[in-house]
XYZ file of C-alpha atoms in Angstrom:
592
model
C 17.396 -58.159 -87.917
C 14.462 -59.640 -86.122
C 11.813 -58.293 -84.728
C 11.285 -59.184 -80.752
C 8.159 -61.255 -80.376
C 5.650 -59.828 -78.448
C 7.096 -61.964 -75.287
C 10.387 -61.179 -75.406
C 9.129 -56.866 -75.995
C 6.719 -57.787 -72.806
C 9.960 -59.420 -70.624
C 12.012 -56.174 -72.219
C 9.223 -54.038 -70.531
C 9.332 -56.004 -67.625
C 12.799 -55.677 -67.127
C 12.697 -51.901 -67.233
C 9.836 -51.619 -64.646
C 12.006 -53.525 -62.397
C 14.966 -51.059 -63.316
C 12.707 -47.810 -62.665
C 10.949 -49.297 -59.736
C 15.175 -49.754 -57.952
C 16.334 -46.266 -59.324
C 13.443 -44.842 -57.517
C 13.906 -46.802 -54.356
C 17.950 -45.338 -54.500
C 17.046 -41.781 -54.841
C 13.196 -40.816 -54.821
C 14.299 -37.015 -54.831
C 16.780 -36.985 -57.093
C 14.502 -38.309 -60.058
C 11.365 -36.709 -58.964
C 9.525 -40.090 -58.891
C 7.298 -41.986 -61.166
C 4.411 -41.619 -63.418
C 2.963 -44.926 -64.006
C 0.177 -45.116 -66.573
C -1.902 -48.381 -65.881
C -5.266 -49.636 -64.861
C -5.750 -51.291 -61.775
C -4.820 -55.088 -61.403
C -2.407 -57.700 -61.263
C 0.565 -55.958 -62.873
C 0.172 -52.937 -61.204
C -0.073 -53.990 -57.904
C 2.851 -56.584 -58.335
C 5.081 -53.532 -59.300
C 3.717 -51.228 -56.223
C 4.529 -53.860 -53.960
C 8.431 -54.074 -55.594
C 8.899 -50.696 -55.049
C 7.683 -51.138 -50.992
C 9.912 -54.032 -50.672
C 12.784 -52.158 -52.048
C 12.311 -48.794 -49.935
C 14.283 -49.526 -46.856
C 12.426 -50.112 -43.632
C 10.707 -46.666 -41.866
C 10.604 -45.421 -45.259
C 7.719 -42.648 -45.513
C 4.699 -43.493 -47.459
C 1.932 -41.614 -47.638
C -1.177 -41.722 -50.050
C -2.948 -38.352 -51.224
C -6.271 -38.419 -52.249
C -7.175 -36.065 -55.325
C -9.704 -33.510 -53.518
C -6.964 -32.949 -50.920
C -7.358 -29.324 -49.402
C -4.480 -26.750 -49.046
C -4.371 -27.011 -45.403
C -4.053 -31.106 -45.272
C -1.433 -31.085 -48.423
C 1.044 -28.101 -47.121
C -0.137 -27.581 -43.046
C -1.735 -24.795 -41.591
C -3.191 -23.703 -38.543
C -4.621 -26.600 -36.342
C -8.182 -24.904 -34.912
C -8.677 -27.027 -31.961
C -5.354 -26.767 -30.984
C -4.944 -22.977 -31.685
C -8.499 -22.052 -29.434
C -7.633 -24.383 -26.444
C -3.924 -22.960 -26.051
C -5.209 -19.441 -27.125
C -1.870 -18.886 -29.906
C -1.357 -20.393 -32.965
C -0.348 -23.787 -32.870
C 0.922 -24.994 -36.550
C -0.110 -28.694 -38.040
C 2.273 -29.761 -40.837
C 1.093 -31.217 -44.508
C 1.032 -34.167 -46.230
C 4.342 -33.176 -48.193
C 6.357 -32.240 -45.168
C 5.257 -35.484 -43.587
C 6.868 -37.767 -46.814
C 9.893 -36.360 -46.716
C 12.727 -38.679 -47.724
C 10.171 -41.158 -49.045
C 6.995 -41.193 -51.354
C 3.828 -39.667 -52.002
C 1.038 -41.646 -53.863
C -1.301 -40.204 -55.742
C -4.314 -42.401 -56.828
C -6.408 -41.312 -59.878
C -3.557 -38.845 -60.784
C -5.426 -37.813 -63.814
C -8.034 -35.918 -61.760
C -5.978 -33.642 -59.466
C -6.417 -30.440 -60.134
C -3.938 -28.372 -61.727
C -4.056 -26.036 -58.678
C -2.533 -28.813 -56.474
C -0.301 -30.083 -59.252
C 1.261 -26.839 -59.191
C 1.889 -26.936 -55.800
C 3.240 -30.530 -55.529
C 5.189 -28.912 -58.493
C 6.780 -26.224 -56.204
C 8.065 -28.206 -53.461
C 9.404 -30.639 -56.031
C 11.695 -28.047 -57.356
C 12.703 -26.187 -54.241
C 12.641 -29.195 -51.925
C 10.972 -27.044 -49.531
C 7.836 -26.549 -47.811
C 6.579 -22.384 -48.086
C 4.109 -22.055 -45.788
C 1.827 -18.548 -45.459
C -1.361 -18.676 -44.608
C -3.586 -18.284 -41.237
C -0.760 -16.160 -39.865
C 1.828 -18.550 -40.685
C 5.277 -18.088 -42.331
C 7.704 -21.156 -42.126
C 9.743 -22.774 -44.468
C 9.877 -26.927 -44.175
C 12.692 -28.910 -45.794
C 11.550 -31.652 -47.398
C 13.106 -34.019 -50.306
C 10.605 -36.911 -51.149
C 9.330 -38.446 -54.689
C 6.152 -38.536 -56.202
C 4.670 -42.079 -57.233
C 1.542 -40.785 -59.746
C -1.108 -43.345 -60.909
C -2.454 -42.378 -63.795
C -5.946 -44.668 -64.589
C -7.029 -42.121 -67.201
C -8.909 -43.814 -70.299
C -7.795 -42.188 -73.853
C -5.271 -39.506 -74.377
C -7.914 -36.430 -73.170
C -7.431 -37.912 -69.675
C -3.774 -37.522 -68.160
C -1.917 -36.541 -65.226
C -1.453 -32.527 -65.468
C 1.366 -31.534 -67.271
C 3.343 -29.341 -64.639
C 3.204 -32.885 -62.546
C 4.330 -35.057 -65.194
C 7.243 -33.013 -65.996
C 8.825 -32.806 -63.046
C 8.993 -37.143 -62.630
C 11.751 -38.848 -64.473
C 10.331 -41.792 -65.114
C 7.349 -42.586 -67.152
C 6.076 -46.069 -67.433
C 2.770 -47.430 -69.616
C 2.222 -51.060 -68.253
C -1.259 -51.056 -69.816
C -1.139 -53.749 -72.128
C 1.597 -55.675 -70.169
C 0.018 -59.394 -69.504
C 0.218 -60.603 -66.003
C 2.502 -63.524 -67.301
C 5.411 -61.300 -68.046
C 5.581 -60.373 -63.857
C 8.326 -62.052 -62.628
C 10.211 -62.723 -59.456
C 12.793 -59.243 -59.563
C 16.886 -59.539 -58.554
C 17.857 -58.844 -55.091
C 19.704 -55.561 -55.138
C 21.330 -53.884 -51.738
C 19.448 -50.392 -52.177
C 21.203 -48.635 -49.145
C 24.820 -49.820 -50.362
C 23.734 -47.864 -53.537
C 22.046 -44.919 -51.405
C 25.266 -44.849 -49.754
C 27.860 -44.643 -53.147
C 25.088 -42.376 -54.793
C 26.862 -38.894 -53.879
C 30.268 -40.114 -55.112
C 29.190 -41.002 -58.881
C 30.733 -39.232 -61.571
C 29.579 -38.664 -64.960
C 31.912 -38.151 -67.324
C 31.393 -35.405 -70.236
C 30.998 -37.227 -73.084
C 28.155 -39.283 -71.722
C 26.284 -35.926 -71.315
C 26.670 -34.691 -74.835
C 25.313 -38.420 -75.834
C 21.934 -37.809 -73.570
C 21.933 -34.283 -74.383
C 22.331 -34.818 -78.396
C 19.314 -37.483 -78.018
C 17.148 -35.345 -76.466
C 17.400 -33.488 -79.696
C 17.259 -36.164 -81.949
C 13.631 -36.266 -80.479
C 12.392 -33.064 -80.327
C 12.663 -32.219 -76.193
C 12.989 -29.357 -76.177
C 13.144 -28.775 -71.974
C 16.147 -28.633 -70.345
C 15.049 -30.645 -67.536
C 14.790 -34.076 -69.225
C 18.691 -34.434 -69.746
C 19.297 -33.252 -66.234
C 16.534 -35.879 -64.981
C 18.350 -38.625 -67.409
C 21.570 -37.785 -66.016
C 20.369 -38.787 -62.135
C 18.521 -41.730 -63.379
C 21.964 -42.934 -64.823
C 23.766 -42.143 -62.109
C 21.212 -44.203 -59.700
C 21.711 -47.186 -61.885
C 25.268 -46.924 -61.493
C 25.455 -46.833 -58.032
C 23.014 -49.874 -57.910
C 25.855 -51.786 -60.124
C 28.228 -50.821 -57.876
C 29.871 -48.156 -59.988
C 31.605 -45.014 -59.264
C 31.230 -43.658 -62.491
C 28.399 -43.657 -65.249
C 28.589 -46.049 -67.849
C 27.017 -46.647 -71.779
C 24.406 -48.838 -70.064
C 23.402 -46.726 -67.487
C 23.218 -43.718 -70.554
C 21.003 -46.412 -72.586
C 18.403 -47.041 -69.627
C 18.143 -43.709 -68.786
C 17.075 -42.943 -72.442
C 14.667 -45.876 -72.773
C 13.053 -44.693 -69.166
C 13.298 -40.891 -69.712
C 13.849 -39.532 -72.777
C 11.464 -42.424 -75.170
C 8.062 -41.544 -73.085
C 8.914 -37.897 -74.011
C 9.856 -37.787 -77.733
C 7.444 -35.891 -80.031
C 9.405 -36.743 -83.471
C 11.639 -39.458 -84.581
C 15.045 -38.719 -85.338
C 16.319 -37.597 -88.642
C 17.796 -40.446 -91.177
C 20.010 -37.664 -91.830
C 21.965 -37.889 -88.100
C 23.327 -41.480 -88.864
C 25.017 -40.072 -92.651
C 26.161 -37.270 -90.622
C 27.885 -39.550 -87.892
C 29.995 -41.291 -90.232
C 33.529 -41.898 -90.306
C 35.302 -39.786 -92.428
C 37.222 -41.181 -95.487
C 40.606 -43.149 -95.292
C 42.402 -40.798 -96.972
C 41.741 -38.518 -94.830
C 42.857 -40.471 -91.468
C 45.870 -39.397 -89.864
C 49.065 -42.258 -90.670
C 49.368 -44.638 -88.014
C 52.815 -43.752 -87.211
C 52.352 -39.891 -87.482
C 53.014 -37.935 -84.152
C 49.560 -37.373 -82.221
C 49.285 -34.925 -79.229
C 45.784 -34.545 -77.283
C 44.016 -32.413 -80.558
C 44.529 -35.164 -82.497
C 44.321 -38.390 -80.870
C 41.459 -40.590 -82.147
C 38.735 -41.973 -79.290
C 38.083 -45.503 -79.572
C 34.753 -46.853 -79.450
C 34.857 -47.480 -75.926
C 35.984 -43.798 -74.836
C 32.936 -41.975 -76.403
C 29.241 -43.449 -76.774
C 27.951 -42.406 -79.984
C 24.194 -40.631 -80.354
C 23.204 -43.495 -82.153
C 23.694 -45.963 -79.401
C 21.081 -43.809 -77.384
C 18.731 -42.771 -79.781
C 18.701 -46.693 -80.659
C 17.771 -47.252 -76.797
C 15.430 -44.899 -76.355
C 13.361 -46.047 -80.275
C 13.619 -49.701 -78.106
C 11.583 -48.397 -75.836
C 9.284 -46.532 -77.726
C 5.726 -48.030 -78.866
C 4.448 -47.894 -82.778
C 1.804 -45.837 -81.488
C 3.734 -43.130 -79.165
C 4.041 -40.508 -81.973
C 0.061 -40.921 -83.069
C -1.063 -40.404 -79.715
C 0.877 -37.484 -79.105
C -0.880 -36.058 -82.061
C -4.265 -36.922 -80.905
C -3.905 -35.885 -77.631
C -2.624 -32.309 -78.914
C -5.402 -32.139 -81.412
C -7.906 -32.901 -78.924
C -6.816 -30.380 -76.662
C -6.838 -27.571 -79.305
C -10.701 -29.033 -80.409
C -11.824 -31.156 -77.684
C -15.257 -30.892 -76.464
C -17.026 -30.400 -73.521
C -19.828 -32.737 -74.258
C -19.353 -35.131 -70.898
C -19.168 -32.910 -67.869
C -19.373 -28.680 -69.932
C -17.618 -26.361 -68.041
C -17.719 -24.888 -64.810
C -19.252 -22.382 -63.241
C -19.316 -20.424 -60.138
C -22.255 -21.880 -57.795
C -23.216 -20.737 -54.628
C -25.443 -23.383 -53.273
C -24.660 -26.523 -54.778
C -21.832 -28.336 -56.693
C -17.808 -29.289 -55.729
C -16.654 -26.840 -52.951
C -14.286 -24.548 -54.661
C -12.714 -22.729 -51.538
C -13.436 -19.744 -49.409
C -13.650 -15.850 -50.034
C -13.945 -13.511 -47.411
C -17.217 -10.962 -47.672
C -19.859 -10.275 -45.740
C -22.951 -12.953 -45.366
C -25.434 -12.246 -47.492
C -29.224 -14.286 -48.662
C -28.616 -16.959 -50.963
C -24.696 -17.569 -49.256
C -23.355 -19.999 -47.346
C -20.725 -18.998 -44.298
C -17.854 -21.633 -44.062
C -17.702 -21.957 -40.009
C -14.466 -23.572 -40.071
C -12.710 -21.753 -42.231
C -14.068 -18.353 -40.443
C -12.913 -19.831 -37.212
C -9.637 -20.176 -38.746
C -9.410 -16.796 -39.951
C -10.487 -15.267 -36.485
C -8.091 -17.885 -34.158
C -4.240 -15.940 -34.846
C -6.486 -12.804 -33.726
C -7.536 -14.232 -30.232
C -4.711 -13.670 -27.912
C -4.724 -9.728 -29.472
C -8.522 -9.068 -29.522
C -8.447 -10.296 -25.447
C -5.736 -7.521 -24.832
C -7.869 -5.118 -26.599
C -10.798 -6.130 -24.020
C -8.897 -6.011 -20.818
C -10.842 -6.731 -17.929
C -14.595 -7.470 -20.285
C -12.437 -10.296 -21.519
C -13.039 -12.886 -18.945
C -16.726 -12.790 -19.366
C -16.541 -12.334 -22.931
C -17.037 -14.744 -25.426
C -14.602 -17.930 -25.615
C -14.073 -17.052 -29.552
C -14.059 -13.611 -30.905
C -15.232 -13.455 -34.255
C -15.777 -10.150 -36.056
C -16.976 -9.338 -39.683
C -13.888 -9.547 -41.346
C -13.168 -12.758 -40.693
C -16.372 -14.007 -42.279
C -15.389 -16.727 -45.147
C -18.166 -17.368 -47.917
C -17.971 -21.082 -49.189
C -17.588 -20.909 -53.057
C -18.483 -23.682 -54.958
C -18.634 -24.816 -58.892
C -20.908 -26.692 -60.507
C -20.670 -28.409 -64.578
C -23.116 -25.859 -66.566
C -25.487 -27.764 -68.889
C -24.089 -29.186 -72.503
C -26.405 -28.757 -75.136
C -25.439 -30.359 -78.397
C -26.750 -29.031 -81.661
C -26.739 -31.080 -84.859
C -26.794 -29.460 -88.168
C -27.680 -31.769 -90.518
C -27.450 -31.182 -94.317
C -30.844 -32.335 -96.072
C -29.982 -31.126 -99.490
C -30.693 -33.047 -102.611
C -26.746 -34.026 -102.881
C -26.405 -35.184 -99.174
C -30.142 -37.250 -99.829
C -28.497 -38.711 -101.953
C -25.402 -40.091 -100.985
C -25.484 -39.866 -96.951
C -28.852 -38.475 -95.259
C -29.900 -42.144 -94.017
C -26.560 -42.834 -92.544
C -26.446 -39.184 -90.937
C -30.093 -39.825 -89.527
C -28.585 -43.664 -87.728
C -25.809 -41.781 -86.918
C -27.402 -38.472 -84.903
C -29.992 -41.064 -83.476
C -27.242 -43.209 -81.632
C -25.777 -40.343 -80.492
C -29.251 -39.181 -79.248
C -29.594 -41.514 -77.081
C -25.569 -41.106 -75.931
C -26.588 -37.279 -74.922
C -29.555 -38.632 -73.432
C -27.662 -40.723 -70.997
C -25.569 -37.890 -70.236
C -28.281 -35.789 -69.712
C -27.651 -33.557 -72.698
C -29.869 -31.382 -74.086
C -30.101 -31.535 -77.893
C -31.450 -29.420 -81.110
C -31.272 -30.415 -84.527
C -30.907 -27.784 -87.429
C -31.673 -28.592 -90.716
C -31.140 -26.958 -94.068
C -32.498 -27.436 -97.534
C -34.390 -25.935 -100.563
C -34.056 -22.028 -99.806
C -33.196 -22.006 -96.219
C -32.000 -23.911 -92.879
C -35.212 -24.266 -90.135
C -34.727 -25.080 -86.270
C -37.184 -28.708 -86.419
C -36.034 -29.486 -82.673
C -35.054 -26.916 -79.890
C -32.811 -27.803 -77.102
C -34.851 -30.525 -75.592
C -33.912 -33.890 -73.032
C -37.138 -35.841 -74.547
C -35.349 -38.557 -76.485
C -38.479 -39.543 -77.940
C -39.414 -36.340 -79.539
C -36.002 -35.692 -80.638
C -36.325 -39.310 -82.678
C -39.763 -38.067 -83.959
C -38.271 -34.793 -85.499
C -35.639 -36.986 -86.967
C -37.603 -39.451 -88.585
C -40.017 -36.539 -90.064
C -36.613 -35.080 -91.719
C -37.160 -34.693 -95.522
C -34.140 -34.779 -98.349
C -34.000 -33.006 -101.263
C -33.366 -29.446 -103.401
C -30.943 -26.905 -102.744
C -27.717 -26.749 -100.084
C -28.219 -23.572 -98.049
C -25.392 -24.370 -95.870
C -24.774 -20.535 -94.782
C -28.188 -20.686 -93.564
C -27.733 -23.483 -91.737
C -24.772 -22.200 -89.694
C -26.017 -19.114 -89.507
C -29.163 -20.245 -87.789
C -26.553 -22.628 -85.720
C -24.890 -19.869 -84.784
C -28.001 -18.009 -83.316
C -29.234 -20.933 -81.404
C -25.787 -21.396 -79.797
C -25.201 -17.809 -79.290
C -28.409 -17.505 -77.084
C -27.528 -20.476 -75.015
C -24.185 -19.713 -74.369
C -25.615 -16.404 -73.042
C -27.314 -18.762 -70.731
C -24.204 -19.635 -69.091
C -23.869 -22.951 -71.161
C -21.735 -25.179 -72.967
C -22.433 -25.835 -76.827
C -21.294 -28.366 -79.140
C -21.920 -28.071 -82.683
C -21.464 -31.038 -85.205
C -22.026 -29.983 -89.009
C -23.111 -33.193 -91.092
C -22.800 -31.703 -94.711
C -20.672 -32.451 -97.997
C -19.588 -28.929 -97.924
C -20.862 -27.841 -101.479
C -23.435 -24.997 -100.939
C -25.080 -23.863 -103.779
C -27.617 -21.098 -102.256
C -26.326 -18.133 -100.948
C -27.416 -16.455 -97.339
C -31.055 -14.595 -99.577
C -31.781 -17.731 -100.996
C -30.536 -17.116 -104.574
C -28.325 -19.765 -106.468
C -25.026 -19.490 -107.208
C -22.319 -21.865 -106.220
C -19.417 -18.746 -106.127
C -20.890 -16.520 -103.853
C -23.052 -19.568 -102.019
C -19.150 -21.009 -100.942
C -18.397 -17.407 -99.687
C -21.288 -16.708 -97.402
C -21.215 -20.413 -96.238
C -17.229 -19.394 -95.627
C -17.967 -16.191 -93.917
C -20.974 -17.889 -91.623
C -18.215 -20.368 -90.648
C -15.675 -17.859 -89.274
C -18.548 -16.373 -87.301
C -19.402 -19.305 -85.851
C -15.980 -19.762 -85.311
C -15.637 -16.724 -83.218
C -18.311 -17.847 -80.693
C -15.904 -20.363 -79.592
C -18.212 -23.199 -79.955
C -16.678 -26.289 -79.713
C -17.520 -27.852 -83.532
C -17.368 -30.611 -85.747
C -17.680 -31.206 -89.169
C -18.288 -34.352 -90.527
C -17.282 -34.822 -94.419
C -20.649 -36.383 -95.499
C -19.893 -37.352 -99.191
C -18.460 -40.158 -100.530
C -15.041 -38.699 -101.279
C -13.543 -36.342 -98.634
C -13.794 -32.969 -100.392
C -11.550 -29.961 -100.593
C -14.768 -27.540 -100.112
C -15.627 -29.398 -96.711
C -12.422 -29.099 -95.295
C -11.932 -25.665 -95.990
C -15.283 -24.982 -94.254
C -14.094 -27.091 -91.274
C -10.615 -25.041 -91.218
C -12.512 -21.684 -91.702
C -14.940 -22.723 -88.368
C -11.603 -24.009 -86.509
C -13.805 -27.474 -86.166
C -12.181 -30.949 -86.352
C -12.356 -32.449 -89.670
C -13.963 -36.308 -89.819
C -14.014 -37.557 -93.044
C -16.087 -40.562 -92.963
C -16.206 -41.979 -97.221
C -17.329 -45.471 -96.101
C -18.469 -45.468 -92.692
C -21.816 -46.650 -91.406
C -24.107 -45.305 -89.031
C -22.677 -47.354 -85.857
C -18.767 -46.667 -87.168
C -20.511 -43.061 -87.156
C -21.790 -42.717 -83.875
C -18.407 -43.980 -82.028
C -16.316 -41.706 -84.167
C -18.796 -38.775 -83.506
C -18.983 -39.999 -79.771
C -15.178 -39.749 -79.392
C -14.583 -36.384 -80.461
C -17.861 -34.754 -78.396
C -16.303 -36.489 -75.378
C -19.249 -39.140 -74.758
């Protein structure tokens, strides 16, 4: 068979943009809504603006901006409101206000998995639960969720308890802007309107539910999420009952952006038909055990897993592995992790506490804290209350603003000057940590370089931001003798111990061939040299240091991967790489 050219797999992908972009407009809270993965542009915006044309008219749609606060996403107390009328007076959310339409979400890959968990909750019970600032109400609400997801490389996505929850998941990232076209007219409230009276019959829910095996899903959601996308697509064909196409878009919309295997070549030798001679005769007597299905009363698995591999890029599976390997080693070399700030950095909410030097009292959110308490506090006054004051705020209802703040990244090279590594890679190593020198210097990194040779591993370059004396240290490297490499962890390990107790973040990238041949007291012996180096390696490991090692020889080695397992670092094997291919490959893992 032939393989679609790439204009006829861009018109394919088209097509079932169009498809997602109607199923959504027929029943936004039935599939949970869409996560579309694209940068902004022409393609984007062209299938935004199908999915407003299709929403009938007086639709809600409402956008939510990623640093949205509790208060403005679920409702709360309105202040003004509550102080002039002296009783709580209640404002309602962001999610309450969408109900029966859609919410955007811009930049989808930044919200924070606080409010993803939220949005999460009122997903699943279609319900607002409101209690807070003396509030406790319940608000119906049924809308969808329309996520944009601009996030560059698989360490930047939409948070997982958000993704899960939408249906459909579309990747228009490398669809050209020639492959838009005009869309069909459909009647989307004729479909809203047949929606509740679409069957599904049984055997089309094995089919979805056997091919969300065949792919490795393992959540019980997906087939359940498949099963209203098919029925949507149905009622927009005018259907009362779910057919095999509706079955096959459903898999190429749901269940391909979710697989994590490929199906077993196995399934297809198991699905065939058995042998003639073991058919039943044509004219024997058949009662309801024993009368065959024809193909057109039972869709096989293979007709949906065939749908859903349509659907599914070269690349899907390889990315999925990245991405999980990168979160299990990825670094905090951009941004390091946060910490809790009290004068500057992202506000982080309220606590309640007394005011104290060095603090900062949230007014607003202690006004909102003392306004349920108004009406009571003026009872408790009686007669004082009139000449009181207008607001009655007391010590408990203080609220300290909390804030968090990126702690400092220092990134420490250990680079492997031994007479082995001088040999083969030392030059390319040195190209390579200068690049990424000046990457950490952009970032505002601090770096230190560790180096190790002869009888021992020496600190040439503590954590420093002076790119220039970090290139001088460099340059000044010598190669040759021995391959200390315990020493050189070891002496890694110190340095990042005592600036983790600092409060930062560490990155450690080991540039070595792995074969050490001087143990921790300087003596040779390759045996017990590969155990200490082994032993400094799970120690290192145990700081929880984010590490790399980078294979430095000119055949990946079984000793250097071994160290890299033993210090829970990613492995980068590099046998013909130069000092540019290097850097990027370096930069990519440390998150630069």
């Amino acid at each position: 068979m032939t393989a679609p050219t790439p204009d006829a797999r861009a018109q394919a992908l088209w097509a079932d943009a169009v498809a997602a972009a109607q199923v959504v407009a027929v029943d936004p809270a039935g599939v949970g809504g869409v996560l579309l993965r694209a940068a902004a542009g022409p393609v984007r915006d062209a299938w935004i603006d199908l999915v407003r044309r299709l929403l009938p008219a007086g639709t809600p749609w409402r956008k939510m901006p990623v640093t949205i606060a509790d208060d403005r996403l679920l409702g709360g107390l309105d202040l003004a409101a509550t102080l002039r009328a002296g009783a709580p007076q209640f404002t309602r959310g962001v999610l309450a206000e969408v109900d029966g339409g859609l919410l955007v979400i811009p930049m989808a890959e930044r919200v924070s998995s606080a409010t993803a968990a939220r949005i999460a909750a009122v997903l699943d019970a279609h319900e607002v639960a409101l209690e807070r600032d003396g509030l406790a109400l319940r608000l119906p609400t049924r809308c969808g969720v329309l996520a944009l997801d601009e996030g560059d490389g698989a360490e930047e996505r939409a948070p997982q308890a958000l993704a899960d929850r939408l249906a459909l998941h579309l990747d228009l990232t490398a669809l050209p802007r020639g492959a838009v076209t005009d869309s069909p007219t459909v009647d989307i409230a004729a479909a809203r309107a047949r929606l509740p009276q679409v069957a599904v019959p049984e055997r089309l829910i094995e089919a979805l539910c056997a091919g969300a095996v065949a792919f490795g899903i393992g959540s019980l959601r997906v087939p359940l999420m498949a099963l209203a996308v098919a029925r949507a697509s149905a009622a927009l064909a005018g259907r009362d009952v779910v057919d095999d196409e509706d079955i096959e878009l459903s898999a190429r919309l749901v269940l391909a952006a979710r697989a994590t295997q490929l199906p077993a070549d196995e399934q297809a030798a198991a699905q065939e038909p058995p042998p003639p001679e073991q058919a039943p005769p044509q004219d024997a007597p058949q009662d309801g055990s024993q009368q065959p299905q024809s193909q057109g009363e039972r869709l096989p698995d293979e007709r949906v897993v065939a749908a859903a591999l349509a659907a599914i890029p070269a690349d899907l599976l390889l990315r999925l592995r990245a991405a999980r390997k990168a979160g299990r080693h990825g670094a905090q070399g951009r941004a390091g992790q946060m910490k809790a700030a009290h004068q500057r950095g992202r506000p982080a909410g309220t606590r309640r506490g007394p005011l104290q030097a060095g603090m900062r009292l949230d007014v607003i959110e202690t006004l909102r804290a003392a306004a349920p308490w108004q009406a009571l506090r003026r009872r408790e006054r009686g007669a004082a209350a009139a000449h009181g004051p207008r607001v009655d705020v007391r010590r408990d209802d203080f609220r300290i603003a909390r804030r968090k703040q990126p702690s400092p990244t220092t990134t420490v090279f250990v680079v492997d000057a031994s007479g082995s590594s001088a040999l083969h890679r030392l030059a390319e190593a040195k190209g390579a940590v200068e690049l990424l020198l000046a990457q950490c210097y952009v970032r505002r990194d601090r770096v230190a370089l560790v180096a190790f040779r002869g009888q021992g591993a020496q600190l040439l370059l503590p954590p420093t931001r002076s790119l220039t004396r970090a290139k001088r240290s460099l340059a000044q490297l010598p190669g040759g003798g021995g391959t200390p490499l315990a020493a050189g962890i070891e002496t890694a390990h110190t340095l990042v111990d005592g600036l983790q107790r600092r409060g930062e973040t560490t990155v450690v990238v080991v540039m070595t061939d792995g074969r050490a041949n001087i143990d921790r007291n300087g003596q040779p012996g390759r045996e017990q040299a590969q155990a200490d180096a082994s032993a400094a390696a799970r120690r290192l490991r145990m700081s929880g240091a984010s590490t790399v090692l980078v294979d430095t020889s000119p055949r990946p080695q079984a000793s250097a991967r071994d160290l890299a397992a033993a210090m829970d670092a990613r492995y980068l094997p590099l046998p013909h790489a130069d000092a540019r291919q290097l850097s990027r490959a370096l930069a990519a893992t440390t998150g630069g």
